[in-house]
XYZ file of C-alpha atoms in Angstrom:
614
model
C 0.193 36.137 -39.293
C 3.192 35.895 -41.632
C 5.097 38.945 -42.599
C 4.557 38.206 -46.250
C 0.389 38.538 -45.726
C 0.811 41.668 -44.155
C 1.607 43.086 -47.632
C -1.624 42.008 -48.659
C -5.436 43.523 -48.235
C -7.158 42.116 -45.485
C -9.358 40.194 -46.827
C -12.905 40.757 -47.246
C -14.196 36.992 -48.222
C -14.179 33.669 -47.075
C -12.179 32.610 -50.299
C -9.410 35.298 -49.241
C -9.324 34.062 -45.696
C -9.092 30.446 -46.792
C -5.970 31.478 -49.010
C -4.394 33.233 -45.798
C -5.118 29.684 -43.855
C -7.702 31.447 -41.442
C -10.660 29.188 -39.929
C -11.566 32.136 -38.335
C -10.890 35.935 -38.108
C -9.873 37.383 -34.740
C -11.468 40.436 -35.313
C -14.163 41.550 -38.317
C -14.278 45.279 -39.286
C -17.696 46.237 -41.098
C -17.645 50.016 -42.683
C -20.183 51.631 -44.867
C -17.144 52.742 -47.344
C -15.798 51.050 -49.677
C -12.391 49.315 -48.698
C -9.563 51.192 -49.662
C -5.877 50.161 -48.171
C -5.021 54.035 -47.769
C -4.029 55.751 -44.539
C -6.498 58.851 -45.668
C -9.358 56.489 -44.778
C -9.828 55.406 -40.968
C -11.116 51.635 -40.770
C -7.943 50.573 -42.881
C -5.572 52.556 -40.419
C -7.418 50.235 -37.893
C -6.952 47.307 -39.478
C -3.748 47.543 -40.613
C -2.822 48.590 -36.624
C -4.906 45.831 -35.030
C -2.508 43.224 -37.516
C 0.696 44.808 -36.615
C -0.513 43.894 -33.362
C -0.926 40.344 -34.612
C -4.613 39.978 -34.741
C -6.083 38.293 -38.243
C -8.324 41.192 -38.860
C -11.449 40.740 -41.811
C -13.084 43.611 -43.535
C -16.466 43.907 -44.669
C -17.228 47.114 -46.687
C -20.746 48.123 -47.249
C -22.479 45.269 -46.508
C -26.119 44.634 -47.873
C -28.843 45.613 -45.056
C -31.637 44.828 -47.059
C -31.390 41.289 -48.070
C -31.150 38.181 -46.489
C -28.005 39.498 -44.020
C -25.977 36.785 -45.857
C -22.633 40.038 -45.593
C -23.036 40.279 -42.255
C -23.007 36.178 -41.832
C -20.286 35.470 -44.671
C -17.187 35.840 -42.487
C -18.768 34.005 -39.336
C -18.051 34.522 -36.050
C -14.475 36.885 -35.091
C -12.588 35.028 -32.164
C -12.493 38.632 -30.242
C -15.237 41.051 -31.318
C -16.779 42.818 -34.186
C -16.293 46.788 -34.986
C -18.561 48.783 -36.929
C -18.096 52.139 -38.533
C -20.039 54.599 -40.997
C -17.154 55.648 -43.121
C -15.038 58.444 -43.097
C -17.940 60.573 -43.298
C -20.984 60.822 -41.122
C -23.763 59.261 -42.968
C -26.641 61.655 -42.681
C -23.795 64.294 -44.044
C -23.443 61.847 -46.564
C -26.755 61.676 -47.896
C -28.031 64.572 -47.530
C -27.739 68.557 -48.104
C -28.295 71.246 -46.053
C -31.896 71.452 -47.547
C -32.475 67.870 -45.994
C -32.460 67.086 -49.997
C -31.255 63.271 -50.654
C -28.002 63.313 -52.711
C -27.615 61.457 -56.084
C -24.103 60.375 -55.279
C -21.844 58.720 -52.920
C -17.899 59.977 -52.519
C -16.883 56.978 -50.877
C -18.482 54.073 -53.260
C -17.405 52.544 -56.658
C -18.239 54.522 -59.905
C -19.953 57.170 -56.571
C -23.303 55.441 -56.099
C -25.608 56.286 -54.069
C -27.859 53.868 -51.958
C -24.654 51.270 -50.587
C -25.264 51.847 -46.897
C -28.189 53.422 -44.851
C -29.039 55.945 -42.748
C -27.043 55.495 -39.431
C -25.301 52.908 -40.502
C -23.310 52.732 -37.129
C -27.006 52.105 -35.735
C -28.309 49.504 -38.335
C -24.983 47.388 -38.758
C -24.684 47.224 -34.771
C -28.760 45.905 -34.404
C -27.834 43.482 -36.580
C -24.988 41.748 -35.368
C -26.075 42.202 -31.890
C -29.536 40.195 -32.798
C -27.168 37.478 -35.398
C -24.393 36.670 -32.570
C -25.422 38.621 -29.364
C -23.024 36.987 -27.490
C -20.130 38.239 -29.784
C -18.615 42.021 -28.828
C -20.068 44.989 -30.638
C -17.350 48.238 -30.728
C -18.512 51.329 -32.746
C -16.183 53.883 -33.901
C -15.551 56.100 -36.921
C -16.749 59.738 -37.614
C -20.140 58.973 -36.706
C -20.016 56.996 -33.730
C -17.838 59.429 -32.107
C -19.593 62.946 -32.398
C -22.717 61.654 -31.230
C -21.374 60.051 -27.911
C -23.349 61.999 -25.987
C -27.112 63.412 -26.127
C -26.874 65.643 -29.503
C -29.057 67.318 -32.125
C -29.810 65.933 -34.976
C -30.418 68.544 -37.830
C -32.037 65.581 -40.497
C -34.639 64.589 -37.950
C -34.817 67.804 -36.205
C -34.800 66.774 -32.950
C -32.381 65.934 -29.807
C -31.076 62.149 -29.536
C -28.882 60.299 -27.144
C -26.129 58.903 -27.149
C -26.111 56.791 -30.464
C -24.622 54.173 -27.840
C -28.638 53.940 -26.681
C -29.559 53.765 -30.357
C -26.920 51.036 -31.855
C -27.222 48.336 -29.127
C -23.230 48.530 -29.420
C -21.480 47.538 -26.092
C -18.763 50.095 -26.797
C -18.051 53.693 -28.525
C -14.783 53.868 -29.833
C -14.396 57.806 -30.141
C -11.849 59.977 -31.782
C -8.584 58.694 -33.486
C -8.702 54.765 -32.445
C -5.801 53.321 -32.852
C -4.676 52.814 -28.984
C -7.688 52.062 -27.932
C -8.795 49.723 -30.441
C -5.844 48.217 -29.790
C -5.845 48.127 -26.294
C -9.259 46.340 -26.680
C -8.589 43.941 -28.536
C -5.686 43.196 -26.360
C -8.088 43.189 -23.247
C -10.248 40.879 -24.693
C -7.351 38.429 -25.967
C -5.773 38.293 -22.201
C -9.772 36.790 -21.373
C -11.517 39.809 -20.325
C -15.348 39.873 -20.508
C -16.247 43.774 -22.495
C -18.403 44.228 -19.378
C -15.487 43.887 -17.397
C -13.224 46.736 -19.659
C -14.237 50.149 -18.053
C -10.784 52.046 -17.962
C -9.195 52.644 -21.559
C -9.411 55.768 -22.574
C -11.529 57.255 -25.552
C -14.323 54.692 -24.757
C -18.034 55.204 -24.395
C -20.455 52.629 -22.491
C -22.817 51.780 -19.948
C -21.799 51.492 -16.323
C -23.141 50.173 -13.452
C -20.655 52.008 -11.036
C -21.128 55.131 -9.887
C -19.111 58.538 -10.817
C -15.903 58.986 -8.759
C -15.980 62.241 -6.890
C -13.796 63.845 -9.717
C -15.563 63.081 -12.464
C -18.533 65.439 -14.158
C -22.267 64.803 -14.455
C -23.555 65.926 -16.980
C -27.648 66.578 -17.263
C -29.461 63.606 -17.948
C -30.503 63.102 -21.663
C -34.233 64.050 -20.415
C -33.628 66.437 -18.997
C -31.798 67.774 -21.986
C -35.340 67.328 -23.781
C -37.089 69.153 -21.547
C -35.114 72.391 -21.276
C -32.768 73.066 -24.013
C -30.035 75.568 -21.975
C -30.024 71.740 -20.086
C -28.425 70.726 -23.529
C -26.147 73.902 -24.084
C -24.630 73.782 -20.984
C -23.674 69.848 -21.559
C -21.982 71.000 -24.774
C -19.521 73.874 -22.845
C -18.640 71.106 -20.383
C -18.198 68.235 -23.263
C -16.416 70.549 -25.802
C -14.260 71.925 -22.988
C -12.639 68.141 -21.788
C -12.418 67.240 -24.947
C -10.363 69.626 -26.059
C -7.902 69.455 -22.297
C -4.773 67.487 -21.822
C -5.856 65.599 -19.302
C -9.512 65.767 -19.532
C -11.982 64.312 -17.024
C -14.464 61.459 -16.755
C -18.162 62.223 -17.811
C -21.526 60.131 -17.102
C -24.846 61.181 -18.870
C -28.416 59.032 -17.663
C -30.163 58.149 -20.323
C -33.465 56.055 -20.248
C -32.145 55.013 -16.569
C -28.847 54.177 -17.324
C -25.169 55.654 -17.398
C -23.463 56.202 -20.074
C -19.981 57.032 -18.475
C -17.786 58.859 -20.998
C -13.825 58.336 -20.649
C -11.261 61.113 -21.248
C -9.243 61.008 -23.819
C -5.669 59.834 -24.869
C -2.770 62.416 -24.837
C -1.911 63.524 -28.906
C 0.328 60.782 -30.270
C 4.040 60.969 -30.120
C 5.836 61.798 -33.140
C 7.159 58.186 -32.991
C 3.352 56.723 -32.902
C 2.599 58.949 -35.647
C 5.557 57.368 -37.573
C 5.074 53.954 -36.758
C 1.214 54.405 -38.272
C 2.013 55.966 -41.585
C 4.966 53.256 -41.445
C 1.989 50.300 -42.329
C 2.259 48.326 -45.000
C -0.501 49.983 -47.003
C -1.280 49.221 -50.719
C -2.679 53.153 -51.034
C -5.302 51.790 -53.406
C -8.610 50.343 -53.556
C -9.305 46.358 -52.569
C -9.475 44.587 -56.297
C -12.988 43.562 -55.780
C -13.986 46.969 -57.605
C -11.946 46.443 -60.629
C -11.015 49.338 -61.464
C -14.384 51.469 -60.668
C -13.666 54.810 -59.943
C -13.969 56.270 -55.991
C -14.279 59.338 -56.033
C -13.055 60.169 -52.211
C -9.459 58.228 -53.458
C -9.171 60.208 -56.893
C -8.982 62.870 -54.263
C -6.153 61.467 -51.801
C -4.727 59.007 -54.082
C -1.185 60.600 -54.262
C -1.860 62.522 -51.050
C 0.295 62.797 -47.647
C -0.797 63.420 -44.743
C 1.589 65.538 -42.244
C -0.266 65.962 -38.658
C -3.218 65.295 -36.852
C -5.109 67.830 -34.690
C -6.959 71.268 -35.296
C -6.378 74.233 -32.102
C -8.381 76.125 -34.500
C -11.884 75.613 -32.797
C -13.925 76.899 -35.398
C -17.912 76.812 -34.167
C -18.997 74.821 -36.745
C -16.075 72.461 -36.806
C -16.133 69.285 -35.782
C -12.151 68.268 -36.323
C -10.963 69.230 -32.467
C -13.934 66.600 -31.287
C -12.603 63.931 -33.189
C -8.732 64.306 -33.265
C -8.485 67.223 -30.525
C -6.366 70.695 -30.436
C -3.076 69.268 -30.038
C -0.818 68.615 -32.706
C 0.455 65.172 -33.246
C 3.388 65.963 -36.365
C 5.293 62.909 -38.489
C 8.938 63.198 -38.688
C 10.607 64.426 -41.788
C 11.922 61.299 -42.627
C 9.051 59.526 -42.452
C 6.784 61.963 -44.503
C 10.124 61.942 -47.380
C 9.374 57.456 -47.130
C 5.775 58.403 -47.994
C 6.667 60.781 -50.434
C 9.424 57.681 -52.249
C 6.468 55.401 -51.292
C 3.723 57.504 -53.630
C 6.236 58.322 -56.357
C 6.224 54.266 -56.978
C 2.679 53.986 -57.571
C 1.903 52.911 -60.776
C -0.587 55.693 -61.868
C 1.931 58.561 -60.117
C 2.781 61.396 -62.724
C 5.150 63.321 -60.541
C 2.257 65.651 -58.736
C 1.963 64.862 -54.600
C -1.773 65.991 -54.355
C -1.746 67.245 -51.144
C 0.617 67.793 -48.322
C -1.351 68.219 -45.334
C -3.429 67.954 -42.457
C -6.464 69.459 -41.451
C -5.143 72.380 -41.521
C -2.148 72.722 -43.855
C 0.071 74.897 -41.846
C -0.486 73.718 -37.907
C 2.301 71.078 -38.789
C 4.483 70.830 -35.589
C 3.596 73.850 -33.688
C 1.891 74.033 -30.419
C 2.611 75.484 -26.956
C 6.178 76.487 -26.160
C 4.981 75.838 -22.375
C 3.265 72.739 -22.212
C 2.526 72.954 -18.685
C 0.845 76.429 -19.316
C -1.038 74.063 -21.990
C -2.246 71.340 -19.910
C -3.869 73.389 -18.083
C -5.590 75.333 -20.644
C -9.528 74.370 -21.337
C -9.499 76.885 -24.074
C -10.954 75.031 -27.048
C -9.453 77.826 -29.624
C -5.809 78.677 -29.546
C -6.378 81.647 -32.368
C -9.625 82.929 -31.167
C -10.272 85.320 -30.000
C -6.592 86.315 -30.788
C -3.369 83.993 -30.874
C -2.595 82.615 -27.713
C 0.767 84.373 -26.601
C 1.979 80.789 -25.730
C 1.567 79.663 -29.607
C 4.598 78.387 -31.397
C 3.382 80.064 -34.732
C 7.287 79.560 -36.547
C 6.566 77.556 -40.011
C 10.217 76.839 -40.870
C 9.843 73.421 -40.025
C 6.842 73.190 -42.502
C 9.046 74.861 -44.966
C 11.690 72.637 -44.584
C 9.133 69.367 -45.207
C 8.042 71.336 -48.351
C 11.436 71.557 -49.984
C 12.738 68.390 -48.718
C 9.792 66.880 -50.029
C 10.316 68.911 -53.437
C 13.606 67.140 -53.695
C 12.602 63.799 -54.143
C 13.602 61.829 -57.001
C 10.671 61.886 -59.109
C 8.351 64.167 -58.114
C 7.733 67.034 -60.039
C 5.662 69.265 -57.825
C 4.116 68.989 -54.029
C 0.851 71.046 -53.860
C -1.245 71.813 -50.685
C -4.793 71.310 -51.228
C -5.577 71.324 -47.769
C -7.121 74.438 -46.023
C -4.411 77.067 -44.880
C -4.841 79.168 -41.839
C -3.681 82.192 -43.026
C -4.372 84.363 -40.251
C -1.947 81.749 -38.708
C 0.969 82.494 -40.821
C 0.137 86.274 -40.348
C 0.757 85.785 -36.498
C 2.068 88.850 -34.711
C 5.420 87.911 -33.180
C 8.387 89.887 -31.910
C 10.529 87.516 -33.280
C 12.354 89.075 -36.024
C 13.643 85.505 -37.008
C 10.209 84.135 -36.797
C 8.666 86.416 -38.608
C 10.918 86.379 -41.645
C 10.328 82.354 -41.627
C 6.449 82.803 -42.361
C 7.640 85.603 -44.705
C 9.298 82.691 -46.708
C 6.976 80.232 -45.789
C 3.684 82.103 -47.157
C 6.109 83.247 -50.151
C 7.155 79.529 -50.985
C 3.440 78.535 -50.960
C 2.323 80.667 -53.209
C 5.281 80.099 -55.512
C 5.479 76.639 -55.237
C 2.881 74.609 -54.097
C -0.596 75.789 -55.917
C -1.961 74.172 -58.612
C -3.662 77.788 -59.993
C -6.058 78.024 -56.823
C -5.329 78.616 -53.248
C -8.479 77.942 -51.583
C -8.817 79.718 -48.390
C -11.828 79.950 -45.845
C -12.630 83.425 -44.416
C -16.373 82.228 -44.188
C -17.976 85.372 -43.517
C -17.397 89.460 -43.717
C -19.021 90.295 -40.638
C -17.009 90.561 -37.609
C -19.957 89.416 -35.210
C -20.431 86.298 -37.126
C -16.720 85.700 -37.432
C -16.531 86.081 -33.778
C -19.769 83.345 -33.109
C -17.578 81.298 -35.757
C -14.312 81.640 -33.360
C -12.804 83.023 -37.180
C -10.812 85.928 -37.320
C -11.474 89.587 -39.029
C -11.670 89.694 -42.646
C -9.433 92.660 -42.551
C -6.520 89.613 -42.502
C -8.005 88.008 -45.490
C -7.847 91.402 -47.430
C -3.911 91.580 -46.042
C -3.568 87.797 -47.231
C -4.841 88.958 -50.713
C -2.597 91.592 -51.023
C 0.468 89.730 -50.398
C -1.365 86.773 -52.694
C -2.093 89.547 -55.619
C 1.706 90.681 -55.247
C 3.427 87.574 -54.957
C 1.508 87.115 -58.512
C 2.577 90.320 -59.737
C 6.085 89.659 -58.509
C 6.571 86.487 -60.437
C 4.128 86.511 -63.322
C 2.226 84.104 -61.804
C -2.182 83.563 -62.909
C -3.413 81.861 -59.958
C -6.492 82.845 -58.116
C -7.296 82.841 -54.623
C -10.511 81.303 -53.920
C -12.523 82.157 -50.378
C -15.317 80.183 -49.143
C -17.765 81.481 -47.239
C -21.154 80.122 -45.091
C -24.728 81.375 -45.524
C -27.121 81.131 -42.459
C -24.797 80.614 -39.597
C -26.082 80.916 -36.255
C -25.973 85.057 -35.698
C -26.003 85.486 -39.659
C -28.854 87.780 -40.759
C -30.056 89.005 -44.627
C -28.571 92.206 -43.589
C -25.290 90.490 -42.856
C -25.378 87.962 -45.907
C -26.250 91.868 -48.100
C -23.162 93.306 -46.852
C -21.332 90.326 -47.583
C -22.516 89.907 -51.380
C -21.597 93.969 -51.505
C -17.863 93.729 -50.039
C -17.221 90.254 -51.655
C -18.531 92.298 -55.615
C -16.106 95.180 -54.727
C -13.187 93.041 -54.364
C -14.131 91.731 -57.657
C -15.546 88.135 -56.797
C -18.504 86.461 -58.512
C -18.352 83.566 -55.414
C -18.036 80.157 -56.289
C -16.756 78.082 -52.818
C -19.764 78.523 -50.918
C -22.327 76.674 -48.390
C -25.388 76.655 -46.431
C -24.833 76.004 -42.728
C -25.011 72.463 -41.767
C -25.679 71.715 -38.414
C -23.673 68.357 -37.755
C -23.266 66.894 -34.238
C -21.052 68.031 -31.278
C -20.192 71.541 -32.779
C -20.845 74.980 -30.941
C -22.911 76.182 -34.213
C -24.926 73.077 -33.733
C -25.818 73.786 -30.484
C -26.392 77.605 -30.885
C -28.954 76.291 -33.916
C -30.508 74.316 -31.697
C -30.711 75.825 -28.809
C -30.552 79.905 -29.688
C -28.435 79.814 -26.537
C -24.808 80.686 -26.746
C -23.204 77.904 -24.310
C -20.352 79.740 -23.325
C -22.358 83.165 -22.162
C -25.755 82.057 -22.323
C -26.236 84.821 -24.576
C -29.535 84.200 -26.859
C -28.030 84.254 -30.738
C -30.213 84.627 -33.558
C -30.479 81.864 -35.970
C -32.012 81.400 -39.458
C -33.985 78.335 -39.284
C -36.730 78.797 -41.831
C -36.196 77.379 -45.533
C -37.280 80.767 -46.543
C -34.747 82.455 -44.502
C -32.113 80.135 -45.631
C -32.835 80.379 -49.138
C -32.730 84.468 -49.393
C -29.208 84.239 -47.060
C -28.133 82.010 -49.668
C -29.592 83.578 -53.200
C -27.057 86.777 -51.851
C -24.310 84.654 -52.309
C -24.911 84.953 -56.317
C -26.086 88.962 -56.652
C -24.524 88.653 -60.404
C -27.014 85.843 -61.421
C -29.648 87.348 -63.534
C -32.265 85.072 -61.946
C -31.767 86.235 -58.659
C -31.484 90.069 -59.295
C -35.729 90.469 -58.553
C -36.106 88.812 -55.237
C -32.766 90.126 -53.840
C -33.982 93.541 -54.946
C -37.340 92.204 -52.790
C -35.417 91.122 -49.549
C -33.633 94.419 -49.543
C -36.507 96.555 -49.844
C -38.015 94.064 -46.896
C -35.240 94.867 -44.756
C -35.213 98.630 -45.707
C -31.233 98.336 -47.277
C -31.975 100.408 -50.293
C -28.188 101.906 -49.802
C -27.212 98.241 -50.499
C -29.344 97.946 -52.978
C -27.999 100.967 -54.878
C -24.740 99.876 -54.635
C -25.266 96.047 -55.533
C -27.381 97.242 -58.329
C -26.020 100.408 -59.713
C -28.697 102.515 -61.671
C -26.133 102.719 -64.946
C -24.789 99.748 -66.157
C -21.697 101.709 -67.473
C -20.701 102.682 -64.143
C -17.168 101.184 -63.133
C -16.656 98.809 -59.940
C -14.666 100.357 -57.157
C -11.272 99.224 -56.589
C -10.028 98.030 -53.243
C -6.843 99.959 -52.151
C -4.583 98.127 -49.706
């Protein structure tokens, strides 16, 4: 391919290929989101890699399921194989609440409608190019794809399911962050290797008629798994704990009397991989096909940056460390300041740099100062359940991207929208030098880079659930709101922090959720940010939900499973609502709280809130 057509979309039609020259595609990428030429959104990163590598690389966004196939058959045949991916969400997330309602709306689709790809799409889109070119290589990847590469629950159907490599008749999982190993694929198959024949690249998923090396892990069998559910549990300790090593170790799982071997996977990216990604010649906006229609997923990102990859957060019902593991892979500074240049030429750029982030904001270069104490850590939380002593926790390099960031010509203002971690930047240290550069760094946050909110996750009040939920004490997020309130005070500043919190989390009762709705009312919040627990695939909530077993003591957790449970967790969540006063007065009186109740629901409606001191 020419260097001029790399400037271009790939293209999505046989009109666009014709007008490149192509006969035929080398490789076809189908996605159930739309196509948008922005490094935010996965299947473009993998495009845009696979044709730096040099392959002509087609993309077909939500293709129609229902009709007579004719977007599956438009492109024809790719030279080297087809990949398939749900979007940048998984799809049963995507459709549905926590209520198993369906959803009116679809973030990731022109003008947000809903009904532009089905349920499982990774499923449906592989069946169907398997049966219309069987003969013609079938690699799923994405969100989806990869957190259910092993046996896993499924909340929507309420029940356990293999390996959605079973399900999808795909001949290969690509899990986690793709871009070696789609690469490394595609480079396989180019040299004349048969996919049967590719069983060592990392990150991959398939089955294997070898047997397991003496090294490598069994796990139980996927029926086993449905007969015993601590069968299930203890898979998810062993999974969650190599997936989250340096150097993690080969798994198999039967399933329906085959073996699904399970490859480790790749080291984090070097800062010079990271730059050479972000350094793609990406348009940042939606393919032209949409004229104009608004996506509401890019309104989001549009003019956003993203700084790292990587979460050593390990929250329980998390599912970022499964996808793009605990380490850190960071950008340099000079290539997040080209981004930065990059954004402040788009045409519809007003001087505001969304977001400058990751998943979470402030993990931007840090990690362990030993790495050989880290590679041979299993740990899958380097916070919980306190900061690991071997935890680079100094933020001045974050800082430093901040101002420098700041500085360029024609932006205005660089916000964070991302979630902070603030318990992060209120690491104990000894370091007198450290801790004076998260001093500045939390200060120059506040100051600088909120757009009137700071949203902030301490997700619960009660210490036992924030220890099932690997999160730390809410005793930090009162500290964090004290030097938030002050910082305020200090500078005449009216922003508010906003906390989000989760109802019905495995180990989560009424009494819990009462105490919550009583502390949150004290500190003067009426509660907006808040959730019902989702159980979503390859989490350790999920599997606690599922199971009631605690996989990493075998502890038996309580869980809230019934819709009428759920609801009255929830309903404390909004104590102020008018609507809701009776039956929380009902549930409280079930669970003989009347102190709570008293408190929540003072006898005089003259009588004053109590402050919180600090």
């Amino acid at each position: 391919m020419t260097e001029i057509n790399k400037k271009y979309f790939l293209p999505t039609s046989k009109d666009e290929m014709e007008r490149l020259g192509w006969e035929q595609a080398d490789i076809i990428l189908f996605s159930g989101d739309a196509y948008i030429d922005h490094p935010s959104f996965g299947a473009a990163v993998i495009g845009r890699v696979l044709q730096d590598a040099g392959y002509k690389v087609a993309f077909v966004p939500q293709p129609n399921w229902r009709d007579d196939l004719r977007d599956f058959k438009k492109l024809g045949k790719p030279r080297l194989f087809f990949g398939v991916s749900a979007g940048a969400m998984d799809s049963m997330v995507n459709h549905y609440t926590a209520g198993r309602r369906l959803r009116h709306d679809d973030a990731y689709t022109p003008g947000g409608k809903h009904g532009m790809r089905p349920d499982y799409p990774t499923i449906v889109y592989s069946k169907i190019l398997k049966d219309l070119y069987p003969e013609i290589p079938v690699i799923a990847g994405g969100i989806e794809a990869s957190l259910r590469r092993v046996s896993h629950y499924d909340y929507w159907q309420n029940k356990l399911r293999p390996s959605i490599l079973a399900d999808s008749q795909a001949d290969m999982i690509c899990y986690g962050m793709g871009e070696k190993t789609m690469k490394e694929i595609a480079d396989r198959i180019a040299a004349g290797q048969k996919i049967s024949e590719i069983t060592d690249i990392r990150q991959t998923v398939f089955f294997s008629k070898e047997s397991p090396q003496k090294e490598d892990i069994i796990l139980h069998s996927f029926e086993d798994c449905l007969k015993n559910k601590k069968y299930q549990s203890e898979n998810f300790k062993i999974v969650e704990e190599e997936s989250n090593k340096y150097e993690g170790k080969t798994l198999w799982q039967s399933t329906g009397g085959r073996m699904i071997r399970i490859n480790p996977m790749h080291p984090p990216l070097s800062q010079e991989e990271m730059d050479a990604i972000y350094s793609l010649p990406f348009t940042r906006v939606p393919h032209p096909r949409y004229k104009g229609k608004i996506i509401p997923a890019y309104e989001m990102i549009r003019h956003s940056i993203t700084l790292h990859r990587g979460c050593f957060g390990g929250c329980a019902f998390c599912t970022i460390s499964a996808h793009q593991g605990k380490f850190i892979s960071s950008r340099s500074k000079d290539s997040i300041i080209k981004e930065a240049e990059n954004v402040t030429r788009m045409s519809d750029f007003k001087g505001y740099i969304s977001d400058l982030g990751g998943p979470s904001a402030n993990m931007y270069s840090l990690g362990g100062i030993n790495k050989d104490i880290c590679k041979k850590c299993r740990k899958p939380s380097c916070l919980h359940p306190s900061i690991c002593k071997n935890l680079n926790v100094d933020h001045s390099k974050l800082l430093e991207i901040y101002r420098a960031v700041n500085q360029v010509q024609g932006v205005k203002k660089a916000f964070v929208g991302s979630g902070v971690r603030y318990d992060l930047a209120l690491a104990p240290t000894d370091n007198k030098r450290i801790e004076k550069n998260n001093k500045d760094y939390i200060s120059d946050l506040l100051k600088n880079h909120i757009s009137g909110r700071l949203k902030v996750a301490p997700e619960h009040t009660s210490d036992k659930v924030l220890n099932l939920m690997r999160k730390p004490s809410f005793y930090l997020f009162r500290r964090f709101k004290k030097i938030f309130d002050d910082i305020n005070e200090k500078y005449q500043l009216k922003q508010q922090l906003i906390p989000y919190f989760i109802s019905s989390h495995p180990g989560s009762t009424i009494e819990d959720m009462a105490e919550l709705a009583l502390e949150t009312r004290d500190m003067n919040y009426r509660l907006e940010q808040v959730q019902d627990f989702t159980p979503t695939p390859m989490t350790l909530a999920s599997e606690i939900f599922y199971s009631g077993i605690h996989p990493y003591t075998g502890e038996q957790i309580y869980v809230a499973t019934s819709d009428k449970e759920k609801q009255a967790q929830r309903r404390l969540f909004f104590w102020y609502k008018p609507e809701e006063k009776e039956a929380i007065k009902n549930d409280l009186i079930r669970i003989n709280r009347p102190d709570i109740l008293k408190k929540l629901f003072p006898w005089s409606p003259s009588k004053k809130r109590r402050g919180i001191g600090f």
